[in-house]
Short mmCIF file of C-alpha atoms (C1' of nucleotides) in Angstrom, two decimals:
data_model
loop_
_atom_site.label_atom_id
_atom_site.label_comp_id
_atom_site.label_asym_id
_atom_site.label_seq_id
_atom_site.Cartn_x
_atom_site.Cartn_y
_atom_site.Cartn_z
CA MET A 22 6.50 -10.32 -23.09
CA PHE A 23 6.73 -8.29 -19.90
CA ALA A 24 9.58 -6.60 -18.11
CA LEU A 25 9.67 -5.49 -14.52
CA VAL A 26 11.98 -2.56 -13.78
CA ASP A 27 12.71 -2.07 -10.11
CA GLY A 28 14.84 0.49 -8.28
CA ASN A 29 17.31 -1.21 -5.94
CA ASN A 30 16.79 -0.34 -2.25
CA PHE A 31 14.91 2.60 -3.64
CA TYR A 32 14.70 5.12 -0.79
CA VAL A 33 18.29 4.48 0.20
CA SER A 34 19.44 4.90 -3.40
CA CYS A 35 17.58 8.22 -3.64
CA GLU A 36 19.39 9.47 -0.55
CA ARG A 37 22.74 8.28 -1.88
CA VAL A 38 22.30 10.28 -5.08
CA PHE A 39 22.58 13.44 -2.98
CA ARG A 40 24.97 12.05 -0.39
CA PRO A 41 27.49 9.98 -2.33
CA GLU A 42 29.61 9.55 0.79
CA LEU A 43 26.98 7.03 1.95
CA ALA A 44 27.66 4.78 -1.04
CA THR A 45 29.39 1.99 0.82
CA ARG A 46 27.92 2.52 4.29
CA PRO A 47 25.10 0.51 5.81
CA VAL A 48 22.11 2.85 5.46
CA ILE A 49 18.45 2.56 6.41
CA VAL A 50 15.53 4.92 5.87
CA LEU A 51 13.05 5.18 8.72
CA SER A 52 9.28 5.50 8.70
CA ASN A 53 7.35 8.58 9.74
CA ASN A 54 8.17 8.98 13.40
CA ASP A 55 11.48 7.24 12.89
CA GLY A 56 9.61 4.18 14.07
CA CYS A 57 11.04 1.44 11.91
CA ALA A 58 13.21 0.67 8.89
CA ILE A 59 11.36 0.90 5.59
CA ALA A 60 14.37 0.68 3.27
CA ARG A 61 17.79 -0.88 3.72
CA SER A 62 21.00 -0.76 1.74
CA ASN A 63 22.64 -4.08 0.90
CA GLU A 64 25.14 -3.42 3.69
CA ALA A 65 22.28 -2.90 6.17
CA LYS A 66 20.61 -6.10 4.97
CA ALA A 67 23.91 -7.90 5.50
CA LEU A 68 23.87 -6.67 9.13
CA GLY A 69 20.64 -8.59 9.52
CA ILE A 70 18.27 -5.63 9.72
CA LYS A 71 14.80 -6.72 8.68
CA MET A 72 12.18 -4.82 6.73
CA GLY A 73 9.93 -3.04 9.22
CA GLN A 74 12.31 -3.63 12.10
CA PRO A 75 11.85 -1.09 14.92
CA TRP A 76 14.58 1.50 15.12
CA PHE A 77 15.18 0.99 18.83
CA GLU A 78 16.13 -2.61 18.09
CA CYS A 79 18.90 -1.77 15.64
CA ARG A 80 20.02 1.49 17.14
CA ASP A 81 23.16 0.09 18.72
CA MET A 82 24.46 -0.70 15.25
CA GLU A 83 25.04 3.00 14.77
CA ARG A 84 28.08 2.71 17.00
CA GLN A 85 29.08 -0.86 16.38
CA HIS A 86 28.77 -0.95 12.62
CA GLY A 87 28.53 2.67 11.50
CA LEU A 88 24.89 2.25 10.54
CA ILE A 89 23.36 5.45 9.14
CA ALA A 90 19.65 5.99 9.78
CA LEU A 91 17.80 8.68 7.84
CA SER A 92 14.30 10.09 8.27
CA ALA A 93 12.19 9.49 5.18
CA ASN A 94 11.84 12.28 2.61
CA PHE A 95 8.88 11.13 0.55
CA ALA A 96 8.71 14.25 -1.59
CA LEU A 97 12.21 13.52 -2.84
CA TYR A 98 11.45 9.86 -3.51
CA GLY A 99 8.31 10.75 -5.45
CA ASP A 100 10.26 13.14 -7.63
CA MET A 101 13.05 10.65 -8.31
CA SER A 102 10.43 8.03 -9.06
CA ASP A 103 8.81 10.23 -11.71
CA ARG A 104 12.13 10.63 -13.47
CA MET A 105 12.93 6.95 -13.34
CA MET A 106 9.49 6.00 -14.65
CA SER A 107 9.56 8.38 -17.57
CA ILE A 108 12.94 7.07 -18.72
CA ALA A 109 11.90 3.42 -18.37
CA GLY A 110 8.67 4.14 -20.22
CA GLN A 111 10.60 5.14 -23.32
CA TYR A 112 11.71 1.56 -23.89
CA ALA A 113 8.32 -0.08 -24.45
CA PRO A 114 4.97 0.75 -26.03
CA ARG A 115 3.13 0.36 -22.72
CA GLN A 116 4.02 0.88 -19.09
CA GLU A 117 2.25 0.27 -15.81
CA VAL A 118 3.62 2.15 -12.83
CA TYR A 119 3.08 -0.45 -10.17
CA SER A 120 4.59 1.25 -7.14
CA ILE A 121 6.95 4.07 -6.33
CA ASP A 122 9.95 2.02 -7.41
CA GLU A 123 8.57 -0.55 -9.86
CA SER A 124 7.03 -0.50 -13.28
CA PHE A 125 5.94 -3.19 -15.68
CA LEU A 126 6.68 -2.74 -19.35
CA SER A 127 4.75 -4.59 -22.02
CA PHE A 128 6.39 -5.66 -25.26
CA ASP A 129 3.13 -6.97 -26.75
CA GLY A 130 3.58 -8.84 -29.98
CA MET A 131 7.27 -8.06 -30.03
CA ASP A 132 8.40 -11.41 -28.68
CA ARG A 133 10.16 -12.61 -31.80
CA LEU A 134 11.46 -9.19 -32.68
CA TYR A 135 13.01 -8.79 -29.30
CA HIS A 136 14.01 -12.26 -28.29
CA GLY A 137 17.69 -11.75 -28.98
CA GLY A 138 17.50 -8.07 -28.16
CA LEU A 139 15.63 -8.26 -24.87
CA LEU A 140 18.72 -8.39 -22.72
CA ALA A 141 20.31 -5.61 -24.73
CA THR A 142 17.20 -3.49 -24.31
CA GLY A 143 17.16 -4.14 -20.57
CA ARG A 144 20.81 -3.22 -20.25
CA ALA A 145 20.36 -0.03 -22.24
CA LEU A 146 17.43 0.94 -20.04
CA ARG A 147 19.34 0.24 -16.88
CA THR A 148 22.34 2.24 -18.05
CA LYS A 149 20.25 5.23 -19.04
CA VAL A 150 18.34 5.34 -15.75
CA LEU A 151 21.63 5.14 -13.89
CA GLN A 152 23.23 7.88 -15.97
CA TRP A 153 20.32 10.27 -15.88
CA THR A 154 19.09 9.80 -12.31
CA GLY A 155 21.88 8.03 -10.44
CA LEU A 156 19.48 5.25 -9.45
CA PRO A 157 20.55 1.61 -9.82
CA THR A 158 17.85 -0.74 -11.11
CA CYS A 159 17.31 -4.37 -11.98
CA VAL A 160 15.27 -5.60 -14.94
CA GLY A 161 13.51 -8.94 -15.26
CA PHE A 162 11.83 -10.30 -18.38
CA GLY A 163 9.17 -12.99 -18.56
CA PRO A 164 6.14 -14.01 -20.61
CA THR A 165 3.77 -13.14 -17.71
CA LYS A 166 3.85 -10.48 -15.03
CA THR A 167 4.50 -13.09 -12.35
CA LEU A 168 7.46 -14.48 -14.30
CA ALA A 169 8.81 -10.98 -14.97
CA LYS A 170 8.64 -10.32 -11.21
CA LEU A 171 10.42 -13.58 -10.57
CA ALA A 172 13.09 -12.76 -13.15
CA ASN A 173 13.56 -9.41 -11.46
CA HIS A 174 13.94 -11.10 -8.09
CA ILE A 175 16.60 -13.38 -9.55
CA ALA A 176 18.40 -10.41 -11.14
CA LYS A 177 18.52 -8.61 -7.78
CA THR A 178 19.51 -11.67 -5.76
CA ALA A 179 22.19 -12.79 -8.21
CA GLU A 180 23.82 -9.41 -7.72
CA ARG A 181 23.45 -9.18 -3.96
CA LYS A 182 24.22 -12.77 -2.99
CA PRO A 183 26.99 -14.18 -5.14
CA GLY A 184 26.55 -17.91 -5.63
CA SER A 185 22.77 -17.90 -5.30
CA TYR A 186 22.37 -17.87 -9.08
CA PRO A 187 24.83 -17.73 -12.00
CA VAL A 188 26.57 -14.33 -12.01
CA GLU A 189 25.41 -13.57 -15.54
CA TYR A 190 21.82 -13.44 -14.22
CA ALA A 191 22.63 -10.31 -12.21
CA GLN A 192 21.03 -6.91 -12.90
CA VAL A 193 19.26 -7.78 -16.14
CA PHE A 194 17.77 -11.23 -16.53
CA CYS A 195 15.38 -12.89 -18.95
CA LEU A 196 13.59 -16.08 -17.95
CA ALA A 197 12.19 -16.47 -21.45
CA CYS A 198 15.67 -16.56 -22.92
CA LEU A 199 16.72 -19.72 -21.06
CA ASP A 200 16.36 -23.28 -22.26
CA PRO A 201 13.90 -25.43 -20.26
CA MET A 202 16.60 -27.07 -18.18
CA GLN A 203 18.17 -23.78 -17.15
CA ARG A 204 14.76 -22.34 -16.39
CA ALA A 205 13.82 -25.29 -14.19
CA THR A 206 17.12 -24.95 -12.33
CA ALA A 207 16.56 -21.23 -11.75
CA LEU A 208 13.02 -21.78 -10.46
CA ALA A 209 14.13 -24.68 -8.29
CA ALA A 210 16.69 -22.38 -6.65
CA THR A 211 13.95 -19.90 -5.72
CA ASP A 212 11.97 -20.21 -2.49
CA VAL A 213 8.22 -20.47 -3.06
CA GLY A 214 7.72 -17.51 -0.73
CA GLU A 215 9.48 -15.25 -3.24
CA VAL A 216 6.76 -15.78 -5.83
CA TRP A 217 4.53 -12.75 -6.35
CA GLY A 218 1.21 -13.53 -4.67
CA VAL A 219 2.60 -16.02 -2.16
CA GLY A 220 2.97 -14.40 1.23
CA SER A 221 4.17 -15.82 4.51
CA ARG A 222 0.94 -17.60 5.45
CA ILE A 223 0.32 -19.37 2.19
CA GLY A 224 4.04 -19.95 1.76
CA ALA A 225 4.17 -21.86 5.03
CA LYS A 226 1.12 -23.95 4.12
CA LEU A 227 2.54 -24.76 0.70
CA LYS A 228 5.83 -25.89 2.21
CA ALA A 229 3.95 -28.13 4.61
CA ARG A 230 2.52 -29.80 1.51
CA GLY A 231 5.95 -30.25 -0.03
CA ILE A 232 5.74 -27.28 -2.40
CA LYS A 233 8.95 -25.56 -1.46
CA THR A 234 10.25 -23.79 -4.55
CA ALA A 235 8.91 -21.77 -7.43
CA HIS A 236 9.57 -24.82 -9.58
CA ASP A 237 7.39 -27.00 -7.33
CA LEU A 238 4.59 -24.45 -7.51
CA ALA A 239 4.84 -24.16 -11.29
CA ARG A 240 4.35 -27.94 -11.54
CA ALA A 241 1.49 -28.06 -9.05
CA ASP A 242 -2.14 -28.77 -9.91
CA ALA A 243 -3.68 -25.32 -10.34
CA LYS A 244 -7.27 -26.53 -9.95
CA ALA A 245 -6.50 -28.43 -6.76
CA LEU A 246 -4.78 -25.41 -5.28
CA ARG A 247 -7.79 -23.30 -6.21
CA ARG A 248 -10.02 -25.62 -4.21
CA GLU A 249 -7.67 -25.71 -1.27
CA PHE A 250 -6.65 -22.04 -1.29
CA SER A 251 -8.13 -19.48 -3.66
CA VAL A 252 -8.55 -18.38 -7.23
CA GLN A 253 -5.66 -16.02 -6.72
CA LEU A 254 -3.24 -18.86 -6.09
CA GLU A 255 -4.61 -20.68 -9.13
CA ARG A 256 -3.83 -17.62 -11.22
CA THR A 257 -0.33 -17.48 -9.77
CA VAL A 258 0.30 -21.11 -10.78
CA LEU A 259 -1.00 -20.49 -14.31
CA GLU A 260 1.19 -17.43 -14.63
CA LEU A 261 4.22 -19.42 -13.49
CA GLN A 262 3.39 -21.93 -16.21
CA GLY A 263 3.45 -19.16 -18.77
CA THR A 264 -0.27 -18.45 -19.15
CA SER A 265 -0.84 -14.75 -18.70
CA CYS A 266 -3.80 -14.07 -16.39
CA ILE A 267 -2.86 -10.67 -15.00
CA ASN A 268 -3.13 -7.83 -17.47
CA LEU A 269 -1.06 -4.71 -17.70
CA GLU A 270 -2.96 -1.78 -16.21
CA ASP A 271 -1.48 1.20 -17.93
CA VAL A 272 -4.38 3.46 -17.02
CA PRO A 273 -4.74 3.22 -13.27
CA PRO A 274 -8.35 2.77 -12.21
CA PRO A 275 -9.54 5.47 -9.81
CA LYS A 276 -9.02 4.56 -6.18
CA GLN A 277 -11.94 3.00 -4.36
CA GLN A 278 -10.78 4.23 -1.00
CA ILE A 279 -8.39 6.92 0.15
CA ALA A 280 -6.76 6.75 3.54
CA CYS A 281 -4.50 8.88 5.66
CA THR A 282 -3.34 7.24 8.86
CA ARG A 283 -0.38 7.58 11.18
CA SER A 284 1.18 6.26 14.31
CA PHE A 285 2.14 8.94 16.78
CA GLY A 286 5.68 9.48 17.97
CA LYS A 287 4.30 10.04 21.45
CA PRO A 288 0.99 8.79 22.77
CA ALA A 289 -1.90 11.25 22.56
CA LEU A 290 -4.18 11.52 25.56
CA SER A 291 -6.59 14.34 24.92
CA LEU A 292 -9.42 14.82 22.50
CA THR A 293 -7.76 18.03 21.35
CA GLU A 294 -4.59 16.25 20.29
CA LEU A 295 -6.58 13.67 18.37
CA LEU A 296 -8.68 16.37 16.74
CA GLU A 297 -5.53 18.05 15.50
CA ALA A 298 -4.29 14.81 13.99
CA ILE A 299 -7.66 13.92 12.46
CA THR A 300 -7.97 17.42 11.02
CA GLU A 301 -4.64 17.12 9.27
CA PHE A 302 -5.37 13.61 8.00
CA THR A 303 -8.75 14.66 6.66
CA ALA A 304 -7.28 17.63 4.82
CA ARG A 305 -4.61 15.44 3.26
CA ALA A 306 -7.07 12.75 2.27
CA ALA A 307 -9.41 15.34 0.75
CA GLU A 308 -6.54 16.69 -1.34
CA LYS A 309 -5.86 13.21 -2.72
CA LEU A 310 -9.57 12.87 -3.39
CA ARG A 311 -9.70 16.09 -5.41
CA ARG A 312 -6.62 15.05 -7.36
CA GLN A 313 -8.54 12.11 -8.77
CA THR A 314 -11.69 14.28 -9.07
CA SER A 315 -13.83 12.05 -6.90
CA GLY A 316 -16.24 12.67 -4.08
CA ALA A 317 -16.57 10.56 -0.93
CA SER A 318 -19.91 9.31 0.35
CA SER A 319 -18.71 8.46 3.82
CA ILE A 320 -15.71 8.93 6.05
CA THR A 321 -14.29 6.49 8.59
CA VAL A 322 -12.34 7.65 11.61
CA PHE A 323 -10.36 5.32 13.82
CA ILE A 324 -8.22 5.69 16.91
CA ARG A 325 -6.21 3.02 18.67
CA THR A 326 -3.82 2.41 21.50
CA SER A 327 -0.53 0.60 20.95
CA PRO A 328 -0.88 -3.16 20.51
CA PHE A 329 2.80 -3.42 21.48
CA ARG A 330 2.22 -1.98 24.91
CA LYS A 331 0.60 -4.98 26.47
CA ASP A 332 0.49 -3.49 29.94
CA ASP A 333 -1.58 -0.52 28.82
CA ARG A 334 -5.33 -0.78 28.61
CA GLN A 335 -6.21 -1.38 24.97
CA TYR A 336 -8.85 0.44 23.00
CA SER A 337 -9.45 0.50 19.28
CA ARG A 338 -12.49 1.81 17.63
CA ALA A 339 -13.67 3.04 14.27
CA VAL A 340 -16.80 4.80 13.14
CA THR A 341 -18.09 5.50 9.66
CA VAL A 342 -19.99 8.73 9.17
CA PRO A 343 -22.14 9.06 6.04
CA LEU A 344 -22.11 12.38 4.17
CA VAL A 345 -25.34 14.06 3.15
CA CYS A 346 -24.09 14.02 -0.42
CA PRO A 347 -20.76 12.90 -1.88
CA THR A 348 -18.20 15.65 -1.56
CA SER A 349 -14.51 16.38 -1.99
CA SER A 350 -14.65 19.58 0.00
CA THR A 351 -12.61 19.68 3.18
CA GLN A 352 -15.16 21.46 5.36
CA PRO A 353 -17.99 18.92 5.42
CA LEU A 354 -15.45 16.11 5.67
CA LEU A 355 -13.88 17.81 8.67
CA GLN A 356 -17.25 18.23 10.33
CA ALA A 357 -18.10 14.59 9.81
CA ALA A 358 -14.66 13.45 10.98
CA GLY A 359 -14.84 15.63 14.08
CA ALA A 360 -18.28 14.31 14.96
CA GLY A 361 -17.09 10.76 14.39
CA LEU A 362 -14.05 11.23 16.58
CA ARG A 363 -16.12 12.69 19.43
CA SER A 364 -18.46 9.73 19.25
CA ILE A 365 -15.69 7.15 19.75
CA TYR A 366 -13.23 9.04 21.93
CA LEU A 367 -12.88 7.82 25.50
CA GLU A 368 -10.78 9.55 28.08
CA GLY A 369 -7.97 7.77 29.88
CA TYR A 370 -6.29 5.88 27.07
CA LYS A 371 -2.85 6.40 25.56
CA TYR A 372 -3.65 6.68 21.89
CA ALA A 373 -0.82 5.52 19.64
CA GLY A 374 -2.35 6.04 16.23
CA ALA A 375 -5.31 7.31 14.28
CA GLY A 376 -6.53 7.73 10.76
CA VAL A 377 -9.29 8.60 8.37
CA MET A 378 -10.54 6.77 5.31
CA LEU A 379 -12.73 8.14 2.58
CA ASN A 380 -15.12 5.50 1.27
CA ASP A 381 -17.64 4.85 -1.48
CA LEU A 382 -15.92 7.21 -3.85
CA VAL A 383 -17.87 8.46 -6.85
CA LEU A 384 -16.40 10.17 -9.85
CA GLU A 385 -17.13 13.83 -10.03
CA SER A 386 -18.28 14.91 -13.47
CA THR A 387 -16.85 18.23 -14.56
CA GLU A 388 -20.18 19.75 -15.55
CA GLN A 389 -21.28 19.51 -11.97
CA LEU A 390 -18.28 21.28 -10.52
CA ASP A 391 -19.52 24.12 -8.44
CA LEU A 392 -17.13 26.77 -9.66
CA PHE A 393 -18.70 29.74 -7.95
CA GLY A 394 -18.80 28.31 -4.52
CA ALA A 395 -22.55 28.57 -4.19
CA GLU A 396 -24.11 25.72 -2.35
CA SER A 397 -26.03 24.80 -5.43
CA ALA A 398 -25.54 21.08 -5.19
CA THR A 399 -28.10 18.78 -6.62
CA PRO A 400 -29.16 16.50 -3.79
CA MET A 401 -28.28 12.87 -4.01
CA HIS A 402 -31.40 10.87 -4.65
CA PRO A 403 -31.47 7.38 -3.27
CA GLY A 404 -30.82 4.86 -5.98
CA THR A 405 -29.20 7.23 -8.40
CA GLN A 406 -25.55 7.90 -9.03
CA THR A 407 -25.85 11.57 -9.84
CA LYS A 408 -23.97 13.78 -7.56
CA GLY A 409 -23.09 17.37 -7.00
CA SER A 410 -20.40 19.14 -5.14
CA CYS A 411 -21.76 20.39 -1.86
CA HIS A 412 -19.15 23.01 -1.20
CA SER A 413 -16.92 25.38 -2.98
CA THR A 414 -14.56 23.56 -5.30
CA HIS A 415 -13.19 26.96 -6.21
CA LEU A 416 -12.01 27.59 -2.68
CA MET A 417 -10.64 24.07 -2.39
CA SER A 418 -8.63 24.26 -5.59
CA ALA A 419 -7.21 27.59 -4.47
CA ILE A 420 -6.08 26.02 -1.21
CA ASP A 421 -4.56 23.04 -3.00
CA HIS A 422 -2.72 25.39 -5.30
CA LEU A 423 -1.26 27.41 -2.43
CA ASN A 424 -0.21 24.29 -0.58
CA THR A 425 1.45 22.85 -3.65
CA ARG A 426 3.27 26.06 -4.36
CA TYR A 427 4.29 27.14 -0.87
CA GLY A 428 4.44 23.85 0.94
CA ARG A 429 2.05 21.58 2.72
CA GLY A 430 0.18 23.20 5.56
CA THR A 431 0.52 26.78 4.28
CA VAL A 432 -3.25 27.13 4.27
CA VAL A 433 -5.43 24.94 6.44
CA LEU A 434 -9.07 24.91 7.35
CA GLY A 435 -9.89 24.83 11.01
CA SER A 436 -11.79 21.80 12.21
CA ALA A 437 -15.06 22.25 14.00
CA GLY A 438 -14.35 23.37 17.52
CA LEU A 439 -10.65 23.75 17.01
CA GLY A 440 -10.59 27.34 15.93
CA GLY A 441 -8.00 26.63 13.25
CA ALA A 442 -5.35 25.29 15.55
CA SER A 443 -2.64 23.69 13.47
CA ARG A 444 0.21 22.78 15.73
CA SER A 445 1.88 19.81 14.19
CA TRP A 446 1.00 16.57 15.95
CA SER A 447 4.19 15.00 14.75
CA MET A 448 7.41 14.78 16.71
CA LYS A 449 9.43 14.23 13.60
CA ARG A 450 11.17 17.53 13.27
CA GLU A 451 12.86 17.35 16.64
CA ARG A 452 14.32 14.03 15.71
CA LEU A 453 15.38 15.27 12.31
CA THR A 454 17.30 18.04 13.95
CA ARG A 455 19.31 15.51 15.84
CA GLN A 456 19.93 13.29 12.88
CA TYR A 457 21.13 15.85 10.43
CA THR A 458 23.66 17.51 12.67
CA THR A 459 26.32 17.22 10.00
CA ASP A 460 24.41 19.17 7.40
CA TRP A 461 21.97 21.80 8.52
CA THR A 462 20.88 22.65 5.02
CA GLN A 463 19.19 19.26 4.89
CA ILE A 464 16.68 20.13 7.58
CA PRO A 465 13.27 20.67 6.03
CA VAL A 466 11.85 24.06 6.93
CA ALA A 467 8.28 24.10 8.14
CA VAL A 468 6.27 26.82 6.45
CA ALA A 469 4.42 28.91 8.98
"C1'" DT B 30 -40.16 -33.52 17.24
"C1'" DC B 31 -40.58 -31.66 12.25
"C1'" DT B 32 -38.81 -26.32 9.51
"C1'" DG B 33 -36.98 -25.11 1.41
"C1'" DG B 34 -34.08 -23.29 -1.79
"C1'" DG B 35 -32.16 -19.76 -4.24
"C1'" DG B 36 -30.83 -15.22 -4.78
"C1'" DT B 37 -28.75 -10.56 -3.39
"C1'" DC B 38 -26.46 -7.37 -0.57
"C1'" DC B 39 -23.47 -6.10 3.04
"C1'" DT B 40 -19.70 -6.51 6.23
"C1'" DA B 41 -15.80 -8.33 8.57
"C1'" DG B 42 -11.79 -10.49 8.17
"C1'" DG B 43 -7.96 -12.66 5.90
"C1'" DA B 44 -4.58 -12.76 2.53
"C1'" DC B 45 -1.66 -10.37 -0.45
"C1'" DC B 46 1.35 -6.29 -2.44
"C1'" DC B 47 5.11 -2.45 -1.82
"C1'" DT C 29 11.09 5.55 26.09
"C1'" DC C 30 10.81 3.64 21.02
"C1'" DT C 31 7.18 -0.90 16.56
"C1'" DG C 32 4.90 2.14 8.71
"C1'" DG C 33 1.25 3.69 5.68
"C1'" DG C 34 -0.85 2.97 2.29
"C1'" DG C 35 -3.71 -0.10 -1.03
"C1'" DT C 36 -6.16 -4.49 -3.46
"C1'" DC C 37 -9.13 -8.64 -3.93
"C1'" DC C 38 -11.64 -12.64 -2.22
"C1'" DT C 39 -14.50 -15.30 0.88
"C1'" DA C 40 -17.55 -16.54 4.49
"C1'" DG C 41 -21.44 -15.66 6.86
"C1'" DG C 42 -25.50 -13.06 8.23
"C1'" DA C 43 -29.68 -10.52 6.95
"C1'" DC C 44 -33.21 -10.27 4.08
"C1'" DC C 45 -36.36 -11.42 0.26
"C1'" DC C 46 -39.64 -14.37 -2.37
#
DNA sequence: TCTGGGGTCCTAGGACCC
DNA sequence: TCTGGGGTCCTAGGACCC
């Protein structure tokens, strides 16, 4: 038996914990450059604001409907998430943290033990998370991860849209606890597009074939759908039928790729501006890389104009630069990224976004850590997986430590040819200043 | 004119998730 | 004026090999 615990409107709920006066207002949280809505309160959803909707499109609702738009504070959300996860994790032997606001719990072999008590367990969990963190959650139980997700969806929807499902399904709901008739009714009331693994494209194709609800999909021929679509959809059907195909991953596998990319608040024209952005992205990505003690074998840099500005000349290009040997050190990554950027940069375009990706990650074994900063790396021989750290891990861990303690950007490495320039490329702070006029203590302070 | 069959590796692109 | 930022897996097709 699985449970899925999910924070309701997570980013908005985090903000409301510290600003209770927003409790009944329509609230959205905006992406990096206040570009679009990435979280919406129920009231904002009721106004018709869509996920990912550009801010300029819903801006007039500030006046008309008292909509509150907040700039995202990801450090806060990460912290709240940690607290929520650790409380939820106390209710089951195993937990998989699936995203910032969701975790799967596994009640392996406890099906009989818990059958009557599942709902009680879910309610206790929900109450404790609410009491200790202030975050509202919904809990869904099912014999597979896909069914637990579906149960969670029903729990959320039953609460938010009265009449969509029986009221007693709200907040904490167990698909496994229903009789077959009730279960069929619940699945038949659920759009096929709500099933985990069915997105908009496949959802539309399924509907064209008469598979319109979760119930239809559960009764479909898994093998036929595999031929027509993919093995993934076959797995989804089997999971809906109660056959577990997707395991709980309680130890997250190391990332295969680490990216740091952004859209710009204002278009960037010059190579210098792009270098500043790429330098920051590379430093951030390298930090993530060191956190999972991996090294990257190559780095990809991309720059692009805005696909939304049809009148502008479009340009989008990426380049992948191999590293001499896998490394997690910022300096060689910066050099490679800078060289890559110079090779693809063309003058005369309005660049709207850029990013770096670290590829072909290899795990760094501790014995090979180069603690004294000497360039004593063992060279990477073709065909072998041995690797060494090319640059000073000592220096890098010192920088990471300072940045963790005193705030991001306290210590930065200059990129090749930039002479350590570190003016922020982001326009965010100016906009924050405008948004938080009511409470100046809320304005994040940039560390020099 | 006619032009095997099977295997691997790599990459690009599509689909999905939050 | 202004349009997120991460990730995953799978598949198809090309290159190459014997």
